[in-house]
Amino acid sequence: MRSPLWTRWARGGVLVVLTLFVCAPLYVMAVSSVAPLRDVQGPFTWLPSALTLEPFSQMWKTVPLGRYFLNSAVVALAATACSLVLAVLAAYAISRYRFRGRSGFLTTVLSTQMFPGILFLLPLFLIYVTVDRTLGTELFATRTGLVVTYLTFALPFSVWLLVGYFDSIPRELDEAALVDGTGPLGALFRVVLPTALPGVAAVAIYGFMTAWGEVLFASVLTDDRTRTLAVGLRGYATQSNVYWNQVMAASLVVSVPVVLGFLLLQRALVQGLTAGAVKS
Amino acid sequence: MSTTTPSRRGGGQAGAAPTGPLPPSAAGERAPRRRVPRTWFPHLILLPALLVELLVHVVPVLVGVFTSLLQLDQFSLRDWSAAPFVGFGNYAVVIDLSSPVGADLLRSFGTTALYSALVVGLCWVIGLAAAVALHPPFPGRGLLRTLFLVPFALPAFASVITWNFMLQRDTGLVNSLVVDVLGLTGERPFWLVGENSFASLVVVSVWRTWPFAFLTLTAGMQSIPAELYEAANVDGAGPWWRLRMVTLPMLRPVNAVLVLVLFLWSFNDFTTPFTLFGQAAPAEAEVISLHVYNSSFQTWNFGLGSAMSVLLVLFLLAVSLAYTGFLRWRRDE
């Protein structure tokens, strides 16, 4: 279908403006991360006066970025792994069995998504501190506490997405495995899971992104030792002199893995993200 | 994420085993029954997820409701379960509009409502414009689609801190553009303090969130049958009429969920304002999550903070229920 001239112009205009809007911060991040300090301390320069990779080496010294990085990586990976296991098991139960409380579970889990984080934060802080004091555990201000917290954040969406995936896999497949004498867990891990691999990958990257970018709980449930990137990056700003080129370099470095993962698994993730809205 | 209950609930019930009066223990003998026999297996593998959900979501909500009835401040925090019980005292303070606490909460609530309305509206409009513009195929379409997803994929703290740099008065890109290139004002405006801070917050939030609207609307548009557009073409409808008579009506169910999700996200948003302004957010941009956070962790008055969050949740519940009720009513009309 041919469209009249004005719509083509309007479409072009929309796309150009949106591209500029989307790219402006990306451009600033990229350009400033290779600019010398004097560039980012004066009025904004569209092109750096010199190219330098110094911010990428200096950024590790201004704040303990390495430690934050390690904390974030450990916490995000552990939370992702745990939530993946829990989500796969729960989704398998919901997809393959009919039992009392099945829809109640799904509804409850999904509805927690609408609550503000702040509602859980204050009590969780109290609970962790109290449990630590009475049972001698280490939940408050530790990576463990953060992992336990984060693994639930991705759980509802992960379960929801995986149930959809599992439902699309013919039951005959796991029934055949059951007849062959593998237990239901064997059917899950040997038959269903390999078939649902794109969904599992999407759930994993989603869980990782959630944990990697979480700010609210990290700001309260961590201390100097366990601070994650999401909070630690603000450390540059509290220095008397803000090294903006280092901040931008650090932002770039912490973004690249997540963005790449997201874009690689785009299709599977987007499917899951939008399924809820489109289906109903 | 999605606030809908899954549509597959209810359906498929027919597949359930003819369980009858069979006791659960009888499942031990792996009967050659086709359907899943009565077994504790599903409950067993659901249990871990259930336990962490209880620990991190359900129990804290109950504790939160409990602490909202306590006079819980920095003095009683250490032994918080023994804090004096004040009934609805905290609620009375929080909703007393003549007290500074109540007045601040109301102002913050108003800010959040406006913020949320603007973010939802702008995200929807921009997302729709992008989805429509990228609907017909052309070279480079896939690339643009991917590019438009990047703001959504970036970790919030990294992109918002970049915006913070861009909005700096003396070194930022925005003032360089507004003052030096376009010459719109002589004086360099402040963007992160004072009255401009609200607009800054909205722009940054829209930048981060609109790709989700774009994604959802794109998926919704892909499920519109092409015949409808062809029929509209036969009727001589121009692009504007196609949008109004085909696209928008067909997107209605998608919009219903999208708007609710965007509303809940923006109303509860903490990451964007916290990363953009730090702890000391300007009063003009102190949205409710930040307000509760600050009044809890700066003054350590958890009782008041809990009361505020409980009220916030009740408000969100009421809005969501009213909204879904309205949708149902409109569908039945």
Coordinates of C-alpha atoms in Angstrom, one line a residue:
Chain A
M1 CA 0.0 0.0 0.0
R2 CA 1.4 3.4 -1.0
S3 CA 1.1 6.0 1.6
P4 CA 0.7 9.7 0.9
L5 CA 3.7 12.0 1.1
W6 CA 2.8 13.6 4.4
T7 CA 2.7 10.3 6.3
R8 CA 6.1 9.3 5.0
W9 CA 7.4 12.7 6.2
A10 CA 5.6 12.3 9.6
R11 CA 7.0 8.8 10.0
G12 CA 10.5 9.9 9.1
G13 CA 10.2 12.8 11.6
V14 CA 9.0 10.6 14.4
L15 CA 11.8 8.1 13.8
V16 CA 14.5 10.8 13.6
V17 CA 13.4 12.6 16.8
L18 CA 13.1 9.3 18.7
T19 CA 16.5 8.1 17.5
L20 CA 18.1 11.3 18.7
F21 CA 16.2 11.1 22.0
V22 CA 17.3 7.5 22.6
C23 CA 20.9 8.1 21.4
A24 CA 21.7 11.3 23.3
P25 CA 22.6 9.6 26.6
L26 CA 24.3 6.8 24.8
Y27 CA 26.4 9.3 22.9
V28 CA 27.2 11.2 26.1
M29 CA 28.2 8.0 27.9
A30 CA 30.4 6.8 25.1
V31 CA 32.1 10.2 24.3
S32 CA 32.7 11.3 27.9
S33 CA 34.2 7.9 28.8
V34 CA 37.1 8.6 26.5
A35 CA 37.5 12.3 27.2
P36 CA 40.2 13.8 29.4
L37 CA 39.1 15.2 32.8
R38 CA 39.3 18.9 31.7
D39 CA 36.7 18.2 29.0
V40 CA 34.1 17.1 31.5
Q41 CA 34.8 19.8 34.0
G42 CA 34.0 22.7 31.7
P43 CA 31.0 23.3 29.4
F44 CA 29.9 20.2 27.6
T45 CA 32.1 19.3 24.6
W46 CA 30.4 17.4 21.8
L47 CA 33.7 15.9 20.7
P48 CA 36.5 15.3 23.2
S49 CA 39.6 17.4 22.8
A50 CA 41.7 14.3 23.0
L51 CA 41.0 10.6 23.1
T52 CA 42.1 8.8 26.2
L53 CA 41.5 5.5 27.8
E54 CA 42.6 6.8 31.2
P55 CA 39.0 6.9 32.7
F56 CA 38.8 3.2 32.2
S57 CA 41.9 2.6 34.3
Q58 CA 41.3 5.4 36.8
M59 CA 37.7 4.4 37.6
W60 CA 38.9 1.4 39.6
K61 CA 40.8 3.6 42.0
T62 CA 38.5 6.5 42.7
V63 CA 35.9 4.2 44.2
P64 CA 36.4 0.5 45.0
L65 CA 34.7 -0.4 41.8
G66 CA 36.3 -3.8 41.6
R67 CA 34.6 -4.8 44.9
Y68 CA 31.3 -3.5 43.8
F69 CA 31.6 -5.3 40.6
L70 CA 32.4 -8.6 42.4
N71 CA 29.5 -8.1 44.8
S72 CA 27.1 -7.4 42.0
A73 CA 28.3 -10.3 40.0
V74 CA 28.1 -12.8 42.8
V75 CA 24.7 -11.6 44.0
A76 CA 23.2 -11.3 40.6
L77 CA 24.5 -14.7 39.4
A78 CA 23.5 -16.5 42.6
A79 CA 20.0 -14.9 42.6
T80 CA 19.6 -15.8 39.0
A81 CA 20.6 -19.4 39.5
C82 CA 18.4 -19.8 42.5
S83 CA 15.3 -18.1 41.0
L84 CA 15.8 -20.2 37.8
V85 CA 15.7 -23.5 39.7
L86 CA 12.7 -22.4 41.8
A87 CA 10.9 -21.0 38.8
V88 CA 11.4 -24.1 36.6
L89 CA 10.1 -26.3 39.4
A90 CA 7.1 -24.1 40.2
A91 CA 6.3 -23.6 36.5
Y92 CA 6.4 -27.3 35.9
A93 CA 4.0 -28.0 38.7
I94 CA 1.6 -25.4 37.5
S95 CA 1.8 -26.3 33.8
R96 CA 1.6 -30.1 34.2
Y97 CA -0.6 -30.7 37.3
R98 CA -4.0 -29.6 38.4
F99 CA -4.1 -29.2 42.1
R100 CA -5.9 -27.1 44.7
G101 CA -4.3 -23.7 45.3
R102 CA -2.7 -23.7 41.8
S103 CA -4.4 -20.6 40.5
G104 CA -4.3 -19.1 44.0
F105 CA -0.5 -19.4 44.0
L106 CA -0.2 -17.8 40.6
T107 CA -2.5 -14.9 41.5
T108 CA -0.8 -14.2 44.8
V109 CA 2.7 -14.3 43.3
L110 CA 1.7 -12.1 40.4
S111 CA -0.1 -9.6 42.5
T112 CA 2.9 -9.0 44.7
Q113 CA 4.3 -7.4 41.6
M114 CA 2.0 -4.4 42.0
F115 CA 3.1 -3.6 45.5
P116 CA 5.7 -0.9 45.9
G117 CA 9.1 -2.1 47.0
I118 CA 9.1 0.3 49.9
L119 CA 6.3 -1.7 51.5
F120 CA 8.6 -4.8 51.8
L121 CA 11.7 -2.9 52.5
L122 CA 11.1 -1.6 56.0
P123 CA 9.8 -4.9 57.4
L124 CA 12.4 -6.9 55.6
F125 CA 15.1 -4.8 57.2
L126 CA 13.5 -5.4 60.6
I127 CA 13.1 -9.1 59.9
Y128 CA 16.7 -9.6 58.7
V129 CA 18.1 -7.8 61.7
T130 CA 15.9 -9.7 64.1
V131 CA 16.5 -13.1 62.6
D132 CA 20.3 -12.4 62.6
R133 CA 20.2 -11.4 66.3
T134 CA 18.1 -14.4 67.4
L135 CA 19.3 -17.2 65.2
G136 CA 22.9 -15.9 64.6
T137 CA 22.4 -16.0 60.8
E138 CA 23.9 -13.4 58.6
L139 CA 21.2 -11.9 56.4
F140 CA 21.4 -8.2 57.0
A141 CA 24.1 -6.4 55.0
T142 CA 25.4 -9.6 53.5
R143 CA 25.3 -10.9 50.0
T144 CA 23.2 -13.9 51.3
G145 CA 20.4 -11.6 52.4
L146 CA 20.5 -9.7 49.1
V147 CA 20.4 -13.0 47.1
V148 CA 17.4 -14.2 49.1
T149 CA 15.7 -10.9 48.4
Y150 CA 16.5 -10.6 44.8
L151 CA 15.7 -14.2 43.8
T152 CA 12.0 -13.4 44.5
F153 CA 11.9 -10.3 42.4
A154 CA 12.3 -12.2 39.1
L155 CA 10.3 -15.2 40.3
P156 CA 6.8 -14.1 39.4
F157 CA 7.6 -13.1 35.9
S158 CA 9.9 -16.1 35.4
V159 CA 7.2 -18.5 36.5
W160 CA 4.6 -16.8 34.3
L161 CA 6.9 -16.9 31.3
L162 CA 7.9 -20.6 31.8
V163 CA 4.4 -21.8 32.4
G164 CA 3.6 -20.4 29.0
Y165 CA 6.6 -22.1 27.5
F166 CA 5.9 -25.4 29.1
D167 CA 2.2 -25.3 28.1
S168 CA 3.3 -25.0 24.5
I169 CA 5.3 -28.3 24.8
P170 CA 3.1 -31.3 24.0
R171 CA 2.4 -33.4 27.1
E172 CA 2.9 -36.5 25.0
L173 CA 6.6 -35.8 25.2
D174 CA 6.9 -36.0 29.0
E175 CA 4.3 -38.8 29.1
A176 CA 6.5 -40.8 26.8
A177 CA 9.4 -40.2 29.2
L178 CA 7.2 -41.2 32.1
V179 CA 6.3 -44.5 30.4
D180 CA 9.9 -45.1 29.8
G181 CA 10.3 -45.1 33.5
T182 CA 11.9 -41.8 34.3
G183 CA 10.3 -40.0 37.2
P184 CA 8.5 -36.7 36.7
L185 CA 11.7 -34.9 37.5
G186 CA 13.6 -36.8 34.9
A187 CA 10.8 -35.9 32.4
L188 CA 11.3 -32.3 33.3
F189 CA 15.0 -32.2 33.1
R190 CA 15.6 -34.5 30.1
V191 CA 12.6 -33.7 28.0
V192 CA 10.8 -30.5 28.8
L193 CA 13.7 -28.3 29.8
P194 CA 15.8 -28.8 26.7
T195 CA 12.8 -28.0 24.6
A196 CA 12.1 -24.8 26.6
L197 CA 15.7 -23.6 26.4
P198 CA 14.9 -20.2 24.8
G199 CA 12.4 -19.5 27.6
V200 CA 14.9 -20.6 30.2
A201 CA 17.6 -18.3 28.8
A202 CA 15.1 -15.4 28.7
V203 CA 14.2 -16.0 32.3
A204 CA 17.9 -16.1 33.2
I205 CA 18.8 -12.9 31.6
Y206 CA 15.7 -11.2 33.0
G207 CA 16.6 -12.4 36.5
F208 CA 20.1 -11.2 36.1
M209 CA 19.0 -7.8 34.8
T210 CA 16.6 -7.4 37.7
A211 CA 19.3 -8.2 40.3
W212 CA 22.0 -6.2 38.6
G213 CA 20.0 -3.0 38.4
E214 CA 18.2 -3.1 41.7
V215 CA 18.8 0.1 43.8
L216 CA 16.2 0.4 46.6
F217 CA 17.0 -2.7 48.6
A218 CA 20.7 -2.5 47.8
S219 CA 20.8 0.9 49.4
V220 CA 19.6 -0.4 52.7
L221 CA 20.5 -4.0 52.9
T222 CA 24.2 -3.6 52.1
D223 CA 27.2 -2.0 53.9
D224 CA 30.7 -0.9 52.7
R225 CA 31.8 -4.5 52.3
T226 CA 28.8 -5.7 50.3
R227 CA 27.8 -2.6 48.4
T228 CA 26.7 -3.4 44.8
L229 CA 27.3 -1.4 41.7
A230 CA 23.8 0.0 41.7
V231 CA 24.6 1.9 44.9
G232 CA 28.3 2.1 44.6
L233 CA 28.3 4.1 41.3
R234 CA 26.9 7.0 43.3
G235 CA 30.2 7.0 45.1
Y236 CA 31.8 9.1 42.3
A237 CA 29.3 11.8 42.9
T238 CA 30.0 12.3 46.5
Q239 CA 33.7 12.9 45.9
S240 CA 34.4 16.6 46.2
N241 CA 35.4 16.6 42.5
V242 CA 33.2 14.5 40.3
Y243 CA 35.2 12.6 37.7
W244 CA 32.4 12.5 35.2
N245 CA 34.5 10.8 32.6
Q246 CA 35.2 7.9 35.0
V247 CA 31.5 7.8 35.9
M248 CA 30.6 7.4 32.3
A249 CA 33.3 4.8 31.7
A250 CA 32.0 2.8 34.7
S251 CA 28.4 3.1 33.5
L252 CA 29.4 1.9 30.1
V253 CA 31.3 -1.1 31.5
V254 CA 28.5 -2.1 33.8
S255 CA 25.9 -1.8 31.0
V256 CA 27.5 -3.7 28.2
P257 CA 27.1 -7.2 29.5
V258 CA 23.4 -6.7 30.4
V259 CA 22.5 -4.9 27.2
L260 CA 24.3 -7.5 25.1
G261 CA 22.5 -10.3 26.9
F262 CA 19.2 -8.6 26.5
L263 CA 19.6 -8.0 22.8
L264 CA 20.8 -11.5 22.2
L265 CA 17.8 -13.0 23.8
Q266 CA 15.5 -10.2 22.6
R267 CA 13.1 -12.4 20.8
A268 CA 12.4 -14.8 23.6
L269 CA 12.2 -12.1 26.2
V270 CA 10.0 -9.7 24.2
Q271 CA 7.7 -12.6 23.6
G272 CA 7.4 -13.2 27.3
L273 CA 7.2 -9.5 28.3
T274 CA 4.4 -8.7 26.0
A275 CA 2.6 -12.0 26.2
G276 CA 0.8 -11.0 29.4
A277 CA -0.6 -7.9 27.8
V278 CA -1.5 -9.3 24.4
K279 CA -3.0 -12.6 25.5
S280 CA -5.7 -11.3 27.8
Chain B
M1 CA 5.4 -7.5 35.7
S2 CA 2.1 -8.3 34.4
T3 CA -0.7 -7.7 36.8
T4 CA -3.2 -9.9 35.0
T5 CA -4.1 -13.3 36.3
P6 CA -3.3 -15.8 33.6
S7 CA -6.1 -16.5 31.2
R8 CA -5.3 -20.2 31.2
R9 CA -6.6 -20.6 34.7
G10 CA -9.8 -22.6 34.8
G11 CA -9.3 -24.0 31.3
G12 CA -7.7 -27.5 31.1
Q13 CA -9.5 -28.5 34.2
A14 CA -10.9 -31.4 32.2
G15 CA -7.5 -33.0 32.1
A16 CA -7.5 -33.5 35.8
A17 CA -7.5 -37.1 37.0
P18 CA -10.7 -38.6 38.2
T19 CA -9.3 -38.3 41.6
G20 CA -12.5 -39.2 43.5
P21 CA -12.1 -40.4 47.0
L22 CA -8.6 -41.8 46.5
P23 CA -6.4 -40.9 49.4
P24 CA -3.2 -39.1 48.6
S25 CA -1.1 -41.9 49.9
A26 CA -2.4 -44.2 47.1
A27 CA -0.2 -42.3 44.7
G28 CA 2.8 -44.1 45.9
E29 CA 2.1 -47.1 43.7
R30 CA 2.8 -45.5 40.3
A31 CA -0.4 -46.6 38.8
P32 CA -0.5 -46.8 35.0
R33 CA -3.1 -44.1 35.1
R34 CA -2.7 -41.7 32.2
R35 CA -3.3 -38.4 34.0
V36 CA -1.3 -37.3 36.9
P37 CA -2.4 -39.3 39.9
R38 CA -3.0 -37.7 43.3
T39 CA 0.4 -37.0 44.5
W40 CA 2.3 -34.5 46.6
F41 CA 4.8 -34.1 43.9
P42 CA 3.5 -30.8 42.5
H43 CA 3.2 -29.3 46.0
L44 CA 6.7 -30.5 46.8
I45 CA 8.3 -28.8 43.8
L46 CA 6.2 -25.7 44.4
L47 CA 7.3 -25.5 48.0
P48 CA 10.7 -23.8 47.6
A49 CA 9.2 -21.0 45.5
L50 CA 6.4 -20.7 48.0
L51 CA 8.7 -20.5 51.0
V52 CA 10.8 -17.6 49.6
E53 CA 7.7 -15.8 48.5
L54 CA 6.4 -16.1 52.0
L55 CA 9.7 -14.9 53.5
V56 CA 10.3 -12.0 51.2
H57 CA 6.8 -10.9 50.3
V58 CA 4.0 -12.2 52.5
V59 CA 5.5 -12.1 55.9
P60 CA 7.0 -8.6 55.4
V61 CA 3.6 -7.3 54.3
L62 CA 2.1 -8.7 57.6
V63 CA 5.0 -7.3 59.6
G64 CA 4.5 -4.0 57.8
V65 CA 0.9 -3.8 58.7
F66 CA 1.8 -4.7 62.3
T67 CA 4.5 -2.1 62.6
S68 CA 2.2 0.6 61.2
L69 CA 0.3 0.1 64.5
L70 CA 3.4 0.6 66.6
Q71 CA 5.1 3.7 67.8
L72 CA 8.3 2.6 66.2
D73 CA 11.1 5.2 66.2
Q74 CA 14.9 5.2 66.8
F75 CA 14.3 4.6 70.5
S76 CA 12.1 1.5 70.2
L77 CA 13.7 0.2 67.0
R78 CA 16.2 -2.1 68.8
D79 CA 13.5 -4.2 70.3
W80 CA 10.9 -3.4 67.8
S81 CA 8.3 -6.1 68.7
A82 CA 8.0 -4.5 72.1
A83 CA 7.4 -1.0 70.8
P84 CA 4.3 0.6 72.3
F85 CA 1.1 -0.2 70.5
V86 CA -0.7 2.9 69.3
G87 CA -3.5 1.4 67.2
F88 CA -4.4 3.7 64.3
G89 CA -2.4 6.6 65.9
N90 CA 0.2 6.6 63.1
Y91 CA -2.6 6.7 60.5
A92 CA -4.2 9.6 62.3
V93 CA -0.9 11.5 62.1
V94 CA -0.3 10.7 58.5
I95 CA -3.7 11.7 57.2
D96 CA -3.9 14.8 59.4
L97 CA -3.5 17.4 56.7
S98 CA -2.9 20.2 59.2
S99 CA 0.2 18.5 60.6
P100 CA 3.4 18.9 58.7
V101 CA 3.7 15.1 58.2
G102 CA 0.2 14.9 56.6
A103 CA 0.7 18.0 54.5
D104 CA 4.0 16.7 53.2
L105 CA 2.5 13.3 52.4
L106 CA -0.4 15.0 50.5
R107 CA 2.0 17.2 48.5
S108 CA 4.1 14.1 47.7
F109 CA 1.0 12.2 46.7
G110 CA 0.0 15.0 44.4
T111 CA 3.4 15.1 42.8
T112 CA 3.4 11.4 42.3
A113 CA -0.1 11.4 40.7
L114 CA 0.9 14.1 38.2
Y115 CA 4.2 12.4 37.6
S116 CA 2.5 9.1 37.0
A117 CA -0.2 10.6 34.7
L118 CA 2.5 12.3 32.6
V119 CA 4.8 9.3 32.4
V120 CA 1.9 6.9 31.4
G121 CA 0.5 9.3 28.9
L122 CA 3.8 10.3 27.3
C123 CA 5.1 6.7 27.2
W124 CA 1.9 5.6 25.5
V125 CA 1.9 8.3 22.9
I126 CA 5.6 7.9 22.0
G127 CA 5.3 4.1 22.1
L128 CA 2.3 4.2 19.7
A129 CA 4.0 6.7 17.4
A130 CA 7.1 4.5 17.2
A131 CA 5.0 1.3 16.7
V132 CA 3.0 2.9 13.9
A133 CA 6.1 4.4 12.3
L134 CA 7.9 1.0 12.4
H135 CA 4.9 -1.0 11.2
P136 CA 5.5 -1.0 7.5
P137 CA 8.7 -2.8 6.5
F138 CA 11.6 -0.8 5.3
P139 CA 15.4 -1.3 5.3
G140 CA 16.8 -0.7 8.8
R141 CA 13.6 -1.4 10.6
G142 CA 15.0 -4.2 12.6
L143 CA 18.0 -2.1 13.6
L144 CA 15.8 0.7 14.8
R145 CA 13.6 -1.7 16.8
T146 CA 16.7 -3.0 18.5
L147 CA 18.0 0.5 19.2
F148 CA 14.7 1.6 20.7
L149 CA 15.0 -1.3 23.2
V150 CA 18.3 -0.2 24.6
P151 CA 17.0 2.3 27.1
F152 CA 14.9 -0.4 28.6
A153 CA 17.7 -2.9 28.7
L154 CA 20.3 -0.5 30.3
P155 CA 20.6 -0.9 34.0
A156 CA 18.6 2.0 35.4
F157 CA 21.3 3.3 37.7
A158 CA 23.8 3.6 34.8
S159 CA 21.4 5.4 32.4
V160 CA 20.0 7.7 35.1
I161 CA 23.4 8.7 36.2
T162 CA 24.2 9.6 32.6
W163 CA 21.1 11.8 32.6
N164 CA 22.3 13.4 35.8
F165 CA 25.5 14.3 34.0
M166 CA 23.6 15.7 31.1
L167 CA 21.4 17.8 33.3
Q168 CA 24.3 19.4 35.3
R169 CA 24.1 23.1 35.1
D170 CA 27.6 23.9 34.0
T171 CA 28.9 20.8 32.3
G172 CA 25.8 19.1 31.0
L173 CA 24.7 18.5 27.4
V174 CA 21.2 19.9 28.0
N175 CA 22.3 23.4 28.9
S176 CA 24.9 23.3 26.2
L177 CA 22.1 22.6 23.8
V178 CA 19.5 25.0 25.3
V179 CA 21.8 27.9 26.1
D180 CA 24.9 27.7 23.9
V181 CA 23.5 26.2 20.7
L182 CA 19.9 27.2 20.6
G183 CA 20.3 30.4 22.7
L184 CA 16.8 29.9 24.3
T185 CA 17.8 31.5 27.6
G186 CA 20.7 33.7 28.6
E187 CA 20.9 32.4 32.1
R188 CA 21.9 28.7 32.5
P189 CA 18.9 27.0 34.2
F190 CA 19.2 24.5 37.0
W191 CA 17.6 21.2 36.1
L192 CA 18.2 19.1 39.2
V193 CA 17.1 21.6 41.9
G194 CA 14.1 23.8 42.0
E195 CA 11.0 23.8 39.8
N196 CA 12.7 22.3 36.7
S197 CA 13.5 19.2 38.6
F198 CA 10.0 17.8 38.1
A199 CA 10.2 18.1 34.4
S200 CA 13.7 16.5 34.4
L201 CA 12.3 13.6 36.4
V202 CA 9.5 13.1 33.9
V203 CA 11.8 13.2 30.9
V204 CA 14.3 10.7 32.3
S205 CA 11.5 8.4 33.4
V206 CA 9.8 8.5 30.0
W207 CA 13.2 7.8 28.3
R208 CA 13.6 4.7 30.4
T209 CA 10.0 3.4 30.1
W210 CA 8.6 4.2 26.7
P211 CA 10.3 1.3 25.0
F212 CA 8.1 -1.1 27.0
A213 CA 5.0 0.7 25.6
F214 CA 6.6 0.4 22.2
L215 CA 7.2 -3.3 22.6
T216 CA 3.8 -4.1 23.8
L217 CA 2.0 -2.0 21.2
T218 CA 4.2 -3.5 18.4
A219 CA 3.2 -7.0 19.6
G220 CA -0.4 -5.9 19.7
M221 CA -0.3 -4.4 16.2
Q222 CA 1.3 -7.6 14.8
S223 CA -1.7 -9.5 15.9
I224 CA -4.1 -7.3 14.0
P225 CA -5.3 -9.2 10.8
A226 CA -4.0 -7.6 7.6
E227 CA -7.5 -8.0 6.1
L228 CA -8.8 -5.3 8.3
Y229 CA -6.3 -2.8 6.8
E230 CA -7.1 -4.0 3.3
A231 CA -10.8 -3.6 3.9
A232 CA -10.2 -0.1 5.2
N233 CA -8.1 0.7 2.1
V234 CA -11.0 -0.5 -0.1
D235 CA -13.2 1.9 1.7
G236 CA -10.8 4.6 0.8
A237 CA -9.6 5.3 4.3
G238 CA -6.4 7.3 4.7
P239 CA -3.7 6.6 7.2
W240 CA -5.3 8.7 9.8
W241 CA -8.6 6.9 9.5
R242 CA -6.9 3.5 9.4
L243 CA -5.3 4.5 12.7
R244 CA -8.6 5.6 14.2
M245 CA -10.9 2.9 12.8
V246 CA -8.6 -0.1 12.8
T247 CA -5.5 0.2 14.9
L248 CA -6.8 1.9 18.0
P249 CA -9.9 -0.1 18.5
M250 CA -8.0 -3.3 17.9
L251 CA -5.3 -2.3 20.4
R252 CA -7.9 -1.7 23.1
P253 CA -7.3 -4.9 25.1
V254 CA -3.5 -4.4 24.9
N255 CA -3.9 -0.8 26.1
A256 CA -6.0 -1.8 29.0
V257 CA -3.2 -3.9 30.5
L258 CA -0.4 -1.7 29.3
V259 CA -1.8 1.4 31.0
L260 CA -2.2 -0.4 34.3
V261 CA 1.3 -1.8 34.2
L262 CA 2.8 1.6 33.4
F263 CA 0.7 3.2 36.1
L264 CA 1.9 0.8 38.7
W265 CA 5.5 1.1 37.6
S266 CA 5.6 4.8 37.6
F267 CA 3.6 5.3 40.8
N268 CA 6.0 3.0 42.6
D269 CA 9.1 4.2 40.9
F270 CA 12.0 4.7 43.3
T271 CA 15.1 4.0 41.2
T272 CA 14.8 6.9 38.8
P273 CA 14.2 9.7 41.4
F274 CA 16.7 8.2 43.8
T275 CA 19.5 7.9 41.3
L276 CA 18.7 11.2 39.7
F277 CA 18.6 13.4 42.8
G278 CA 20.2 11.3 45.5
Q279 CA 18.7 11.3 49.0
A280 CA 18.0 15.0 49.0
A281 CA 15.4 15.2 46.3
P282 CA 14.0 18.7 45.6
A283 CA 10.6 19.1 47.1
E284 CA 9.1 19.6 43.7
A285 CA 10.1 16.1 42.6
E286 CA 9.8 14.1 45.8
V287 CA 7.6 11.3 44.7
I288 CA 5.9 9.0 47.2
S289 CA 8.4 6.1 47.3
L290 CA 11.2 8.5 48.0
H291 CA 9.1 10.4 50.5
V292 CA 8.4 7.2 52.5
Y293 CA 12.0 6.1 52.2
N294 CA 13.3 9.4 53.5
S295 CA 10.8 9.7 56.3
S296 CA 11.7 6.2 57.4
F297 CA 15.4 6.1 57.1
Q298 CA 16.4 9.7 57.9
T299 CA 14.2 10.1 60.9
W300 CA 14.0 6.3 61.7
N301 CA 10.3 6.6 62.3
F302 CA 9.3 3.2 60.9
G303 CA 5.8 3.4 62.4
L304 CA 4.9 6.4 60.3
G305 CA 6.7 5.0 57.3
S306 CA 4.8 1.7 57.5
A307 CA 1.5 3.5 57.9
M308 CA 2.3 5.5 54.7
S309 CA 3.2 2.4 52.7
V310 CA 0.1 0.6 53.8
L311 CA -2.0 3.6 52.7
L312 CA -0.1 3.6 49.4
V313 CA -0.9 -0.1 48.8
L314 CA -4.6 0.4 49.7
F315 CA -4.7 3.2 47.2
L316 CA -3.1 1.2 44.5
L317 CA -5.4 -1.7 45.2
A318 CA -8.4 0.5 45.1
V319 CA -7.3 2.0 41.8
S320 CA -6.5 -1.3 40.2
L321 CA -9.8 -2.8 41.3
A322 CA -11.8 0.2 40.1
Y323 CA -9.9 0.1 36.8
T324 CA -10.4 -3.6 36.2
G325 CA -14.0 -3.2 37.2
F326 CA -14.4 -0.3 34.8
L327 CA -12.9 -2.4 32.0
R328 CA -15.3 -5.3 32.7
W329 CA -18.2 -2.9 32.7
R330 CA -17.2 -1.4 29.4
R331 CA -16.8 -4.8 27.9
D332 CA -20.2 -5.9 29.0
E333 CA -21.9 -2.7 27.8

